[in-house]
Amino acid sequence: MGGFYQSVASRRIMKKHVSSEFPNGQFLRFGVLVICAVVALNITPTVIAFIPDRSRVVQKRVDSGAQSRHRDNGIPIEGGGYRSLMRNGSGKVQADAVKEMKSEHKRKETIKSDNARKRRERRINRPLTADAPVEVIIPENLTVDEKNSIRIGNTDKDSLPNYSEEPEFMRRRLGSQLTGCCYTYGDYAAEDMCGLYGVDCEGGGDGKNEDDEEGDCSQDGLSFIGISFSVNTEDGNPYSYQLCDQFAMESIIDRDYDYVMSMDEDGWLVGGGYKTFDYSGKMPYIDSSHTELVRIGSLDVDKGGTSIAQVYEAMSSVYFAPLNIYPEYLKGGGGHHSGDEDEGDGQVESCDVTLVVSVVEEYDDNQNYSEYEYFLDQLFSALEDVNGGPCMDDRDTDPHVSMVRGLKFKSSYAQYNYMYSSNLEVAVWQAMYPNGVPIGSKSYAAFPPGGSSKREYVGYGNLYFFFDRANITSAFNPNRDLTDDESYYATLYSSGGSDTFYSSVTSVDENMYAGSNDNNDNGDWEHNPYNWKSSYAQHDMTDGWDLPPNCNQEGETFFGIPLSMTSDSKLQSTSSFQSQFDFENIIDRNYTYIESFGTNHGWLVGESIGNGAGSIVDKDTAHIPLFYMGTTNPNMGGMSLSNMIAIAKKIEFGALYIKPAFVFIDESGHLVMQFEADATSAIGYLYDSFCKQVGISWNYETPSNNVGSYTNCAMHAAGDRAAYGCGPDNSNTGGFCPRMTIAYSVEFQSEDHSAAYIQQANNYVDYWRSLYPTGVAVGTNKFCKDGGCLGLFLNRYDLYFVFKPDLGGSWVEYNGASAAPTFSPAPTWTGGCDDPHNFHLDKCFRKRFHPRQSAVAWDSLGEVGQLSVFLVTFMAATLSISIFLARARKRRRKGESYFAFFVRDLTRKRKKIWKKKKKKKSRRKKAADLEESMLGDDGASRKSKRSHKSSRSRSKSKSGRSSSRSRRSRSKSRSKSRMHDSDRNNDSGRPDDKQVGQMDPAQHKLV
């Protein structure tokens, strides 16, 4: 207390002193300055910085009274639309605009309340399958009892907070983009989103006609028995079969786009197939040309189908002769199902093109049935004997070869010229084979493609079982060889005998090509590229494109988000690009609701091997296309892959967050999952950037980029923006609409089945929406770990290049064959591999990390070679050990160990080897001495003297040790022998050795 009073007293004294020091009110000003100084010195300054996002602008508008709190009522944040609605003289928003926005908000709230009443009648988070796991998110701020109640499942929902209102702990922290994803409709269910997007989610799929039901068949299928016209060409897929040497199918297709404008994503089904890096970006399938003779249909016995084993058993009991095929004519038409033939739409009508063929019916003597009819009767009887299902089609079929679907010509004139040139080729075939020809080849093939079976000779007149259009599983040979006439015609084209026919046939009958369109005759017409619209980017992939100006070739290359996963029901080659969405939960594998598909493709999120419908067994190709780039051929108006990659590398975009909205049947009859089209999200900004940099010039808007490369074949305009795309907040006139196609042309068992499936699928979408209320950036722990990556697709089948957000890097992801950063087709830096910028290139990477030659040689052997080397080495080692043990048992001393015997035996062998070498040297020495003594010193040649010089010197040194007496005796004997030889030479009239040495060389003559 004393201290307190003391401080009070001191303050009084200070007050008195200060009042005397600062008269006339200056004390007040001085106190304010002192307080400000103390605050500035004792309080740590805190700087708060905000990213200028949309919420601050909205809050400012609400605080100023410009609008009410209704999610900003859709008022634009900037631009001409914002200025037109903003302030008048009094500083308030115009009354009519506010009234319109409030009515729109009231409509949305009405839809929401109506759908909320429906959701109360069922569980919206119920998964599609009973065993599908449902992840429960437990907030950290709950008590222990509340957490345990959630885990057990006994929690009263009314007693807990409502976490569907996007609580703080579930919100995303944005670091690299201005706005988030999908905040506006975070608490809306899938059914609510259907109404906001103007889509009917109550069904829409085609149901089966009850009159068409045959017996107990509940599943249509595409498997069949037929004849293959597959060829292997230079421009086609290198893995295509060569099964037809008679018809040059590549001569009746327009691979160079001289007449054709576009086709569906499969392109030409005949003529060799497509390579992976084809400019058109078509699906890289092998040649699948064929004519169907008998439709087996479904292979699921439980659905009324016939199994593959039953088909094989039936065909093994059927005998047939080689069938002769006669080419009739090429025709077009059909009016594709895409709806582009509607009047007033302005799009070019698409069609299907087929080659009509016929089976030549041959009759034996006194027979009323032809061999072909007899074969069909036998086959159907055999299928009935093996209990074939009712799904088998036993009706007569018109043999034909489907060449292409969804084709669009450039004009009626181009259509006429194509049909004429193709039918001229068919006319040549008719002249070559007046009575038809057995189809076959002298090549070798193994079935099914990619299998482990041995390649066998193909031959002629075979029939094949097609599991699907592109998958031959077995070949059936005829019961007899070809006759001489049949063999002549079957090998006529391959042996080079067709030149005379091509020179003689120069015209074609008008009836072969005049009816190119079976449905109607539109007269003369031509594609108007200036009728192109930005909304064409929302494209039906089973139909051709309407190309923009100056684009001469279509293309399927696009930027998008990969969503495929690896699953047990899919091909093992499928790669996993995300782990957030398991689309297997919305797939009807058991065909509970689905009856069939309108195309050869089944589930696009991965078709199972051995599926009953006989759909093409594709890997998982799930993706969201964002921006279609078109062809990669610059000579046809497109852009090269390297330039696409170079431009995308320089675009700085945030993590791409996505959020599913609902599942529905679109206007083309395809099963589609719609994702929220948030124009203010990172995806929206990325779409705007692509349009600004590589969109086509349209309506006085031109693109601009740093690379200086542009395209005329992109399906998006330079002036297009995400705000013009689909969705309740957009104008629905542009090309921005993130969707994922689940299946093409789905046909349900009935309309009730269609509605039930859509409802079940959207129930699972509601679960995903609750799990990711503000969207999710997809990825895995091996692919795009941070999530939100962008991919460059050659087509929906092949992901080629991947780009990380925030300029975090890029890499090749083609076919799962490479990982970052070993490959790059982008332009290189100067300096070669010494420049660090080029370290990521394939050439430089291999140079820096060059593998050892031994490792390369070992890897080149393959699994079989490595196993063979291992077995040979193992056998050699065991044989050596066995020989050693047998030798040791016989020669080992008593008490001697095996190791001691090994050492002793090894040293003994070395001694033997040394002794052998010594003996050889001594033998060589003796032979040399003997040769010297036989030749003599005087009669030896110069070469002999040189070669034996060292030997003589050694012998002289040794002879020096003998006695002089022996030397004298040897010299006497040697002189006597010389004298005796001299006498003999004189008696015979020949000069002696001395005389020969003294003769003039000129006296030597050859006789």
Short mmCIF file of N, CA and C in Angstrom, two decimals, residues 605-707:
data_model
loop_
_atom_site.label_atom_id
_atom_site.label_comp_id
_atom_site.label_asym_id
_atom_site.label_seq_id
_atom_site.Cartn_x
_atom_site.Cartn_y
_atom_site.Cartn_z
N VAL A 605 -14.56 -46.56 -68.54
CA VAL A 605 -13.71 -46.52 -67.36
C VAL A 605 -13.05 -47.87 -67.12
N GLY A 606 -12.96 -48.68 -68.17
CA GLY A 606 -12.27 -49.96 -68.08
C GLY A 606 -13.22 -51.11 -68.31
N GLU A 607 -13.02 -51.83 -69.39
CA GLU A 607 -13.87 -52.98 -69.69
C GLU A 607 -13.17 -54.25 -69.22
N SER A 608 -13.93 -55.18 -68.68
CA SER A 608 -13.36 -56.40 -68.13
C SER A 608 -13.08 -57.41 -69.23
N ILE A 609 -12.05 -58.20 -69.02
CA ILE A 609 -11.70 -59.27 -69.95
C ILE A 609 -12.76 -60.37 -69.86
N GLY A 610 -13.26 -60.78 -71.00
CA GLY A 610 -14.29 -61.81 -71.02
C GLY A 610 -15.68 -61.29 -70.67
N ASN A 611 -15.93 -60.00 -70.89
CA ASN A 611 -17.26 -59.47 -70.60
C ASN A 611 -18.29 -60.11 -71.51
N GLY A 612 -19.48 -60.33 -70.97
CA GLY A 612 -20.51 -61.06 -71.70
C GLY A 612 -21.03 -60.34 -72.92
N ALA A 613 -20.96 -59.00 -72.93
CA ALA A 613 -21.50 -58.24 -74.05
C ALA A 613 -20.58 -58.26 -75.27
N GLY A 614 -19.37 -58.73 -75.11
CA GLY A 614 -18.44 -58.75 -76.24
C GLY A 614 -17.97 -57.37 -76.63
N SER A 615 -17.90 -56.44 -75.67
CA SER A 615 -17.40 -55.10 -75.96
C SER A 615 -15.88 -55.14 -76.07
N ILE A 616 -15.32 -54.16 -76.77
CA ILE A 616 -13.87 -54.09 -76.94
C ILE A 616 -13.23 -53.96 -75.57
N VAL A 617 -12.24 -54.81 -75.32
CA VAL A 617 -11.58 -54.83 -74.01
C VAL A 617 -10.56 -53.70 -73.98
N ASP A 618 -11.00 -52.55 -73.54
CA ASP A 618 -10.12 -51.37 -73.44
C ASP A 618 -9.67 -51.20 -72.00
N LYS A 619 -8.53 -50.55 -71.85
CA LYS A 619 -8.11 -50.16 -70.51
C LYS A 619 -8.94 -48.96 -70.05
N ASP A 620 -8.79 -48.61 -68.79
CA ASP A 620 -9.51 -47.47 -68.22
C ASP A 620 -9.04 -46.19 -68.91
N THR A 621 -9.98 -45.47 -69.53
CA THR A 621 -9.66 -44.22 -70.22
C THR A 621 -10.43 -43.05 -69.63
N ALA A 622 -10.77 -43.12 -68.34
CA ALA A 622 -11.54 -42.05 -67.71
C ALA A 622 -10.75 -40.75 -67.72
N HIS A 623 -11.41 -39.67 -68.10
CA HIS A 623 -10.75 -38.38 -68.18
C HIS A 623 -11.81 -37.29 -68.30
N ILE A 624 -11.37 -36.06 -68.08
CA ILE A 624 -12.21 -34.87 -68.30
C ILE A 624 -11.53 -34.04 -69.38
N PRO A 625 -12.08 -33.97 -70.60
CA PRO A 625 -11.46 -33.12 -71.62
C PRO A 625 -11.75 -31.64 -71.35
N LEU A 626 -10.73 -30.82 -71.48
CA LEU A 626 -10.88 -29.38 -71.23
C LEU A 626 -10.72 -28.55 -72.50
N PHE A 627 -9.73 -28.91 -73.34
CA PHE A 627 -9.44 -28.08 -74.50
C PHE A 627 -8.98 -28.98 -75.64
N TYR A 628 -9.76 -29.03 -76.73
CA TYR A 628 -9.44 -29.85 -77.89
C TYR A 628 -8.51 -29.07 -78.82
N MET A 629 -7.33 -29.64 -79.07
CA MET A 629 -6.33 -28.99 -79.91
C MET A 629 -6.45 -29.38 -81.37
N GLY A 630 -7.06 -30.49 -81.70
CA GLY A 630 -7.19 -30.90 -83.08
C GLY A 630 -5.97 -31.66 -83.58
N THR A 631 -5.75 -31.63 -84.87
CA THR A 631 -4.69 -32.41 -85.49
C THR A 631 -3.31 -31.89 -85.10
N THR A 632 -2.33 -32.79 -85.12
CA THR A 632 -0.94 -32.43 -84.83
C THR A 632 -0.13 -32.26 -86.11
N ASN A 633 -0.80 -32.14 -87.25
CA ASN A 633 -0.14 -31.96 -88.53
C ASN A 633 -0.15 -30.48 -88.91
N PRO A 634 0.99 -29.78 -88.82
CA PRO A 634 0.99 -28.35 -89.17
C PRO A 634 0.65 -28.09 -90.63
N ASN A 635 0.94 -29.05 -91.51
CA ASN A 635 0.65 -28.86 -92.94
C ASN A 635 -0.84 -28.87 -93.24
N MET A 636 -1.64 -29.37 -92.32
CA MET A 636 -3.10 -29.40 -92.50
C MET A 636 -3.80 -28.37 -91.64
N GLY A 637 -3.06 -27.44 -91.07
CA GLY A 637 -3.65 -26.37 -90.27
C GLY A 637 -3.53 -26.58 -88.78
N GLY A 638 -2.88 -27.65 -88.34
CA GLY A 638 -2.77 -27.93 -86.92
C GLY A 638 -1.48 -27.43 -86.31
N MET A 639 -1.17 -27.96 -85.13
CA MET A 639 0.01 -27.59 -84.38
C MET A 639 0.75 -28.85 -83.97
N SER A 640 2.07 -28.83 -84.02
CA SER A 640 2.87 -29.99 -83.66
C SER A 640 2.81 -30.24 -82.16
N LEU A 641 3.10 -31.48 -81.78
CA LEU A 641 3.09 -31.84 -80.36
C LEU A 641 4.13 -31.05 -79.58
N SER A 642 5.30 -30.85 -80.16
CA SER A 642 6.34 -30.12 -79.45
C SER A 642 5.92 -28.69 -79.14
N ASN A 643 5.21 -28.04 -80.05
CA ASN A 643 4.76 -26.68 -79.78
C ASN A 643 3.63 -26.65 -78.76
N MET A 644 2.75 -27.67 -78.79
CA MET A 644 1.72 -27.75 -77.75
C MET A 644 2.35 -27.86 -76.37
N ILE A 645 3.38 -28.68 -76.27
CA ILE A 645 4.05 -28.86 -74.98
C ILE A 645 4.77 -27.58 -74.57
N ALA A 646 5.41 -26.92 -75.52
CA ALA A 646 6.13 -25.69 -75.20
C ALA A 646 5.19 -24.61 -74.68
N ILE A 647 4.00 -24.50 -75.25
CA ILE A 647 3.04 -23.49 -74.80
C ILE A 647 2.50 -23.85 -73.43
N ALA A 648 2.14 -25.12 -73.23
CA ALA A 648 1.58 -25.52 -71.94
C ALA A 648 2.58 -25.38 -70.81
N LYS A 649 3.86 -25.55 -71.11
CA LYS A 649 4.89 -25.42 -70.07
C LYS A 649 4.97 -24.00 -69.52
N LYS A 650 4.55 -23.03 -70.29
CA LYS A 650 4.67 -21.62 -69.87
C LYS A 650 3.39 -21.07 -69.25
N ILE A 651 2.35 -21.88 -69.17
CA ILE A 651 1.10 -21.42 -68.57
C ILE A 651 1.14 -21.73 -67.07
N GLU A 652 1.04 -20.70 -66.27
CA GLU A 652 1.05 -20.88 -64.82
C GLU A 652 -0.39 -21.02 -64.34
N PHE A 653 -0.73 -22.20 -63.89
CA PHE A 653 -2.08 -22.46 -63.42
C PHE A 653 -2.01 -23.09 -62.04
N GLY A 654 -3.07 -22.91 -61.27
CA GLY A 654 -3.13 -23.50 -59.94
C GLY A 654 -3.56 -24.94 -59.99
N ALA A 655 -3.58 -25.57 -58.84
CA ALA A 655 -4.01 -26.97 -58.76
C ALA A 655 -5.45 -27.09 -59.25
N LEU A 656 -5.68 -28.06 -60.13
CA LEU A 656 -6.98 -28.21 -60.77
C LEU A 656 -7.89 -29.03 -59.85
N TYR A 657 -8.81 -28.32 -59.19
CA TYR A 657 -9.78 -28.97 -58.30
C TYR A 657 -11.05 -29.28 -59.09
N ILE A 658 -11.60 -30.45 -58.86
CA ILE A 658 -12.83 -30.87 -59.54
C ILE A 658 -13.82 -31.38 -58.50
N LYS A 659 -15.09 -31.31 -58.87
CA LYS A 659 -16.14 -31.79 -57.97
C LYS A 659 -17.29 -32.33 -58.82
N PRO A 660 -17.63 -33.62 -58.67
CA PRO A 660 -18.73 -34.18 -59.47
C PRO A 660 -20.06 -33.55 -59.09
N ALA A 661 -20.90 -33.35 -60.09
CA ALA A 661 -22.21 -32.74 -59.87
C ALA A 661 -23.33 -33.77 -59.94
N PHE A 662 -23.41 -34.54 -61.03
CA PHE A 662 -24.48 -35.52 -61.18
C PHE A 662 -24.17 -36.40 -62.38
N VAL A 663 -24.89 -37.51 -62.51
CA VAL A 663 -24.82 -38.44 -63.64
C VAL A 663 -26.12 -38.35 -64.40
N PHE A 664 -26.05 -38.33 -65.74
CA PHE A 664 -27.26 -38.21 -66.55
C PHE A 664 -26.99 -38.78 -67.93
N ILE A 665 -28.05 -38.87 -68.73
CA ILE A 665 -27.96 -39.28 -70.13
C ILE A 665 -28.01 -38.01 -70.98
N ASP A 666 -26.96 -37.75 -71.76
CA ASP A 666 -26.92 -36.51 -72.52
C ASP A 666 -27.77 -36.60 -73.78
N GLU A 667 -27.74 -35.54 -74.57
CA GLU A 667 -28.59 -35.45 -75.75
C GLU A 667 -28.22 -36.46 -76.83
N SER A 668 -27.01 -37.03 -76.77
CA SER A 668 -26.58 -38.04 -77.74
C SER A 668 -26.84 -39.46 -77.26
N GLY A 669 -27.41 -39.60 -76.07
CA GLY A 669 -27.70 -40.93 -75.53
C GLY A 669 -26.54 -41.54 -74.78
N HIS A 670 -25.49 -40.76 -74.47
CA HIS A 670 -24.34 -41.28 -73.76
C HIS A 670 -24.52 -41.09 -72.25
N LEU A 671 -23.95 -42.00 -71.49
CA LEU A 671 -23.96 -41.91 -70.04
C LEU A 671 -22.79 -41.04 -69.61
N VAL A 672 -23.08 -39.92 -68.93
CA VAL A 672 -22.08 -38.89 -68.67
C VAL A 672 -22.12 -38.48 -67.21
N MET A 673 -20.96 -38.16 -66.66
CA MET A 673 -20.88 -37.54 -65.34
C MET A 673 -20.50 -36.08 -65.51
N GLN A 674 -21.36 -35.20 -65.04
CA GLN A 674 -21.11 -33.76 -65.12
C GLN A 674 -20.34 -33.31 -63.88
N PHE A 675 -19.28 -32.51 -64.09
CA PHE A 675 -18.56 -31.88 -63.00
C PHE A 675 -18.95 -30.40 -62.95
N GLU A 676 -18.86 -29.82 -61.77
CA GLU A 676 -19.26 -28.43 -61.62
C GLU A 676 -18.40 -27.54 -62.51
N ALA A 677 -19.06 -26.72 -63.30
CA ALA A 677 -18.39 -25.81 -64.23
C ALA A 677 -18.21 -24.45 -63.55
N ASP A 678 -17.25 -24.37 -62.65
CA ASP A 678 -16.95 -23.15 -61.92
C ASP A 678 -15.98 -22.32 -62.75
N ALA A 679 -16.49 -21.25 -63.34
CA ALA A 679 -15.66 -20.42 -64.21
C ALA A 679 -14.60 -19.64 -63.46
N THR A 680 -14.75 -19.49 -62.14
CA THR A 680 -13.77 -18.74 -61.34
C THR A 680 -12.75 -19.64 -60.68
N SER A 681 -12.77 -20.94 -60.96
CA SER A 681 -11.82 -21.87 -60.38
C SER A 681 -10.55 -21.92 -61.22
N ALA A 682 -9.61 -22.73 -60.77
CA ALA A 682 -8.36 -22.86 -61.51
C ALA A 682 -8.59 -23.45 -62.89
N ILE A 683 -9.56 -24.37 -63.02
CA ILE A 683 -9.88 -24.92 -64.33
C ILE A 683 -10.41 -23.84 -65.25
N GLY A 684 -11.25 -22.95 -64.71
CA GLY A 684 -11.77 -21.86 -65.51
C GLY A 684 -10.68 -20.92 -65.98
N TYR A 685 -9.76 -20.56 -65.10
CA TYR A 685 -8.65 -19.70 -65.50
C TYR A 685 -7.77 -20.39 -66.54
N LEU A 686 -7.54 -21.70 -66.38
CA LEU A 686 -6.73 -22.43 -67.35
C LEU A 686 -7.41 -22.45 -68.71
N TYR A 687 -8.71 -22.66 -68.73
CA TYR A 687 -9.44 -22.64 -70.00
C TYR A 687 -9.32 -21.27 -70.67
N ASP A 688 -9.44 -20.22 -69.90
CA ASP A 688 -9.30 -18.87 -70.46
C ASP A 688 -7.91 -18.66 -71.05
N SER A 689 -6.88 -19.18 -70.37
CA SER A 689 -5.51 -19.02 -70.86
C SER A 689 -5.30 -19.75 -72.17
N PHE A 690 -5.84 -20.97 -72.28
CA PHE A 690 -5.71 -21.71 -73.53
C PHE A 690 -6.42 -20.98 -74.67
N CYS A 691 -7.60 -20.47 -74.40
CA CYS A 691 -8.32 -19.74 -75.45
C CYS A 691 -7.54 -18.51 -75.91
N LYS A 692 -6.94 -17.80 -74.97
CA LYS A 692 -6.20 -16.59 -75.32
C LYS A 692 -4.94 -16.92 -76.10
N GLN A 693 -4.32 -18.07 -75.85
CA GLN A 693 -3.03 -18.37 -76.45
C GLN A 693 -3.10 -19.25 -77.69
N VAL A 694 -4.02 -20.23 -77.72
CA VAL A 694 -4.06 -21.15 -78.86
C VAL A 694 -5.46 -21.33 -79.44
N GLY A 695 -6.43 -20.53 -79.00
CA GLY A 695 -7.74 -20.59 -79.62
C GLY A 695 -7.70 -20.06 -81.05
N ILE A 696 -8.65 -20.46 -81.87
CA ILE A 696 -8.64 -20.01 -83.27
C ILE A 696 -9.12 -18.57 -83.35
N SER A 697 -8.68 -17.89 -84.38
CA SER A 697 -9.12 -16.51 -84.61
C SER A 697 -10.58 -16.51 -84.99
N TRP A 698 -11.40 -15.75 -84.26
CA TRP A 698 -12.84 -15.79 -84.48
C TRP A 698 -13.45 -14.51 -83.95
N ASN A 699 -14.33 -13.91 -84.74
CA ASN A 699 -15.03 -12.69 -84.34
C ASN A 699 -14.06 -11.59 -83.90
N TYR A 700 -13.04 -11.36 -84.72
CA TYR A 700 -12.07 -10.30 -84.51
C TYR A 700 -11.21 -10.51 -83.25
N GLU A 701 -11.23 -11.73 -82.72
CA GLU A 701 -10.36 -12.07 -81.59
C GLU A 701 -9.27 -13.00 -82.10
N THR A 702 -8.02 -12.67 -81.78
CA THR A 702 -6.89 -13.48 -82.23
C THR A 702 -6.07 -13.93 -81.02
N PRO A 703 -5.45 -15.10 -81.10
CA PRO A 703 -4.64 -15.59 -79.97
C PRO A 703 -3.26 -14.96 -79.97
N SER A 704 -2.55 -15.13 -78.86
CA SER A 704 -1.19 -14.62 -78.74
C SER A 704 -0.45 -15.45 -77.71
N ASN A 705 0.76 -15.90 -78.09
CA ASN A 705 1.59 -16.66 -77.16
C ASN A 705 3.05 -16.36 -77.42
N ASN A 706 3.93 -16.78 -76.51
CA ASN A 706 5.36 -16.49 -76.61
C ASN A 706 6.09 -17.43 -77.55
N VAL A 707 5.48 -18.57 -77.86
CA VAL A 707 6.13 -19.53 -78.74
C VAL A 707 6.00 -19.11 -80.20
#
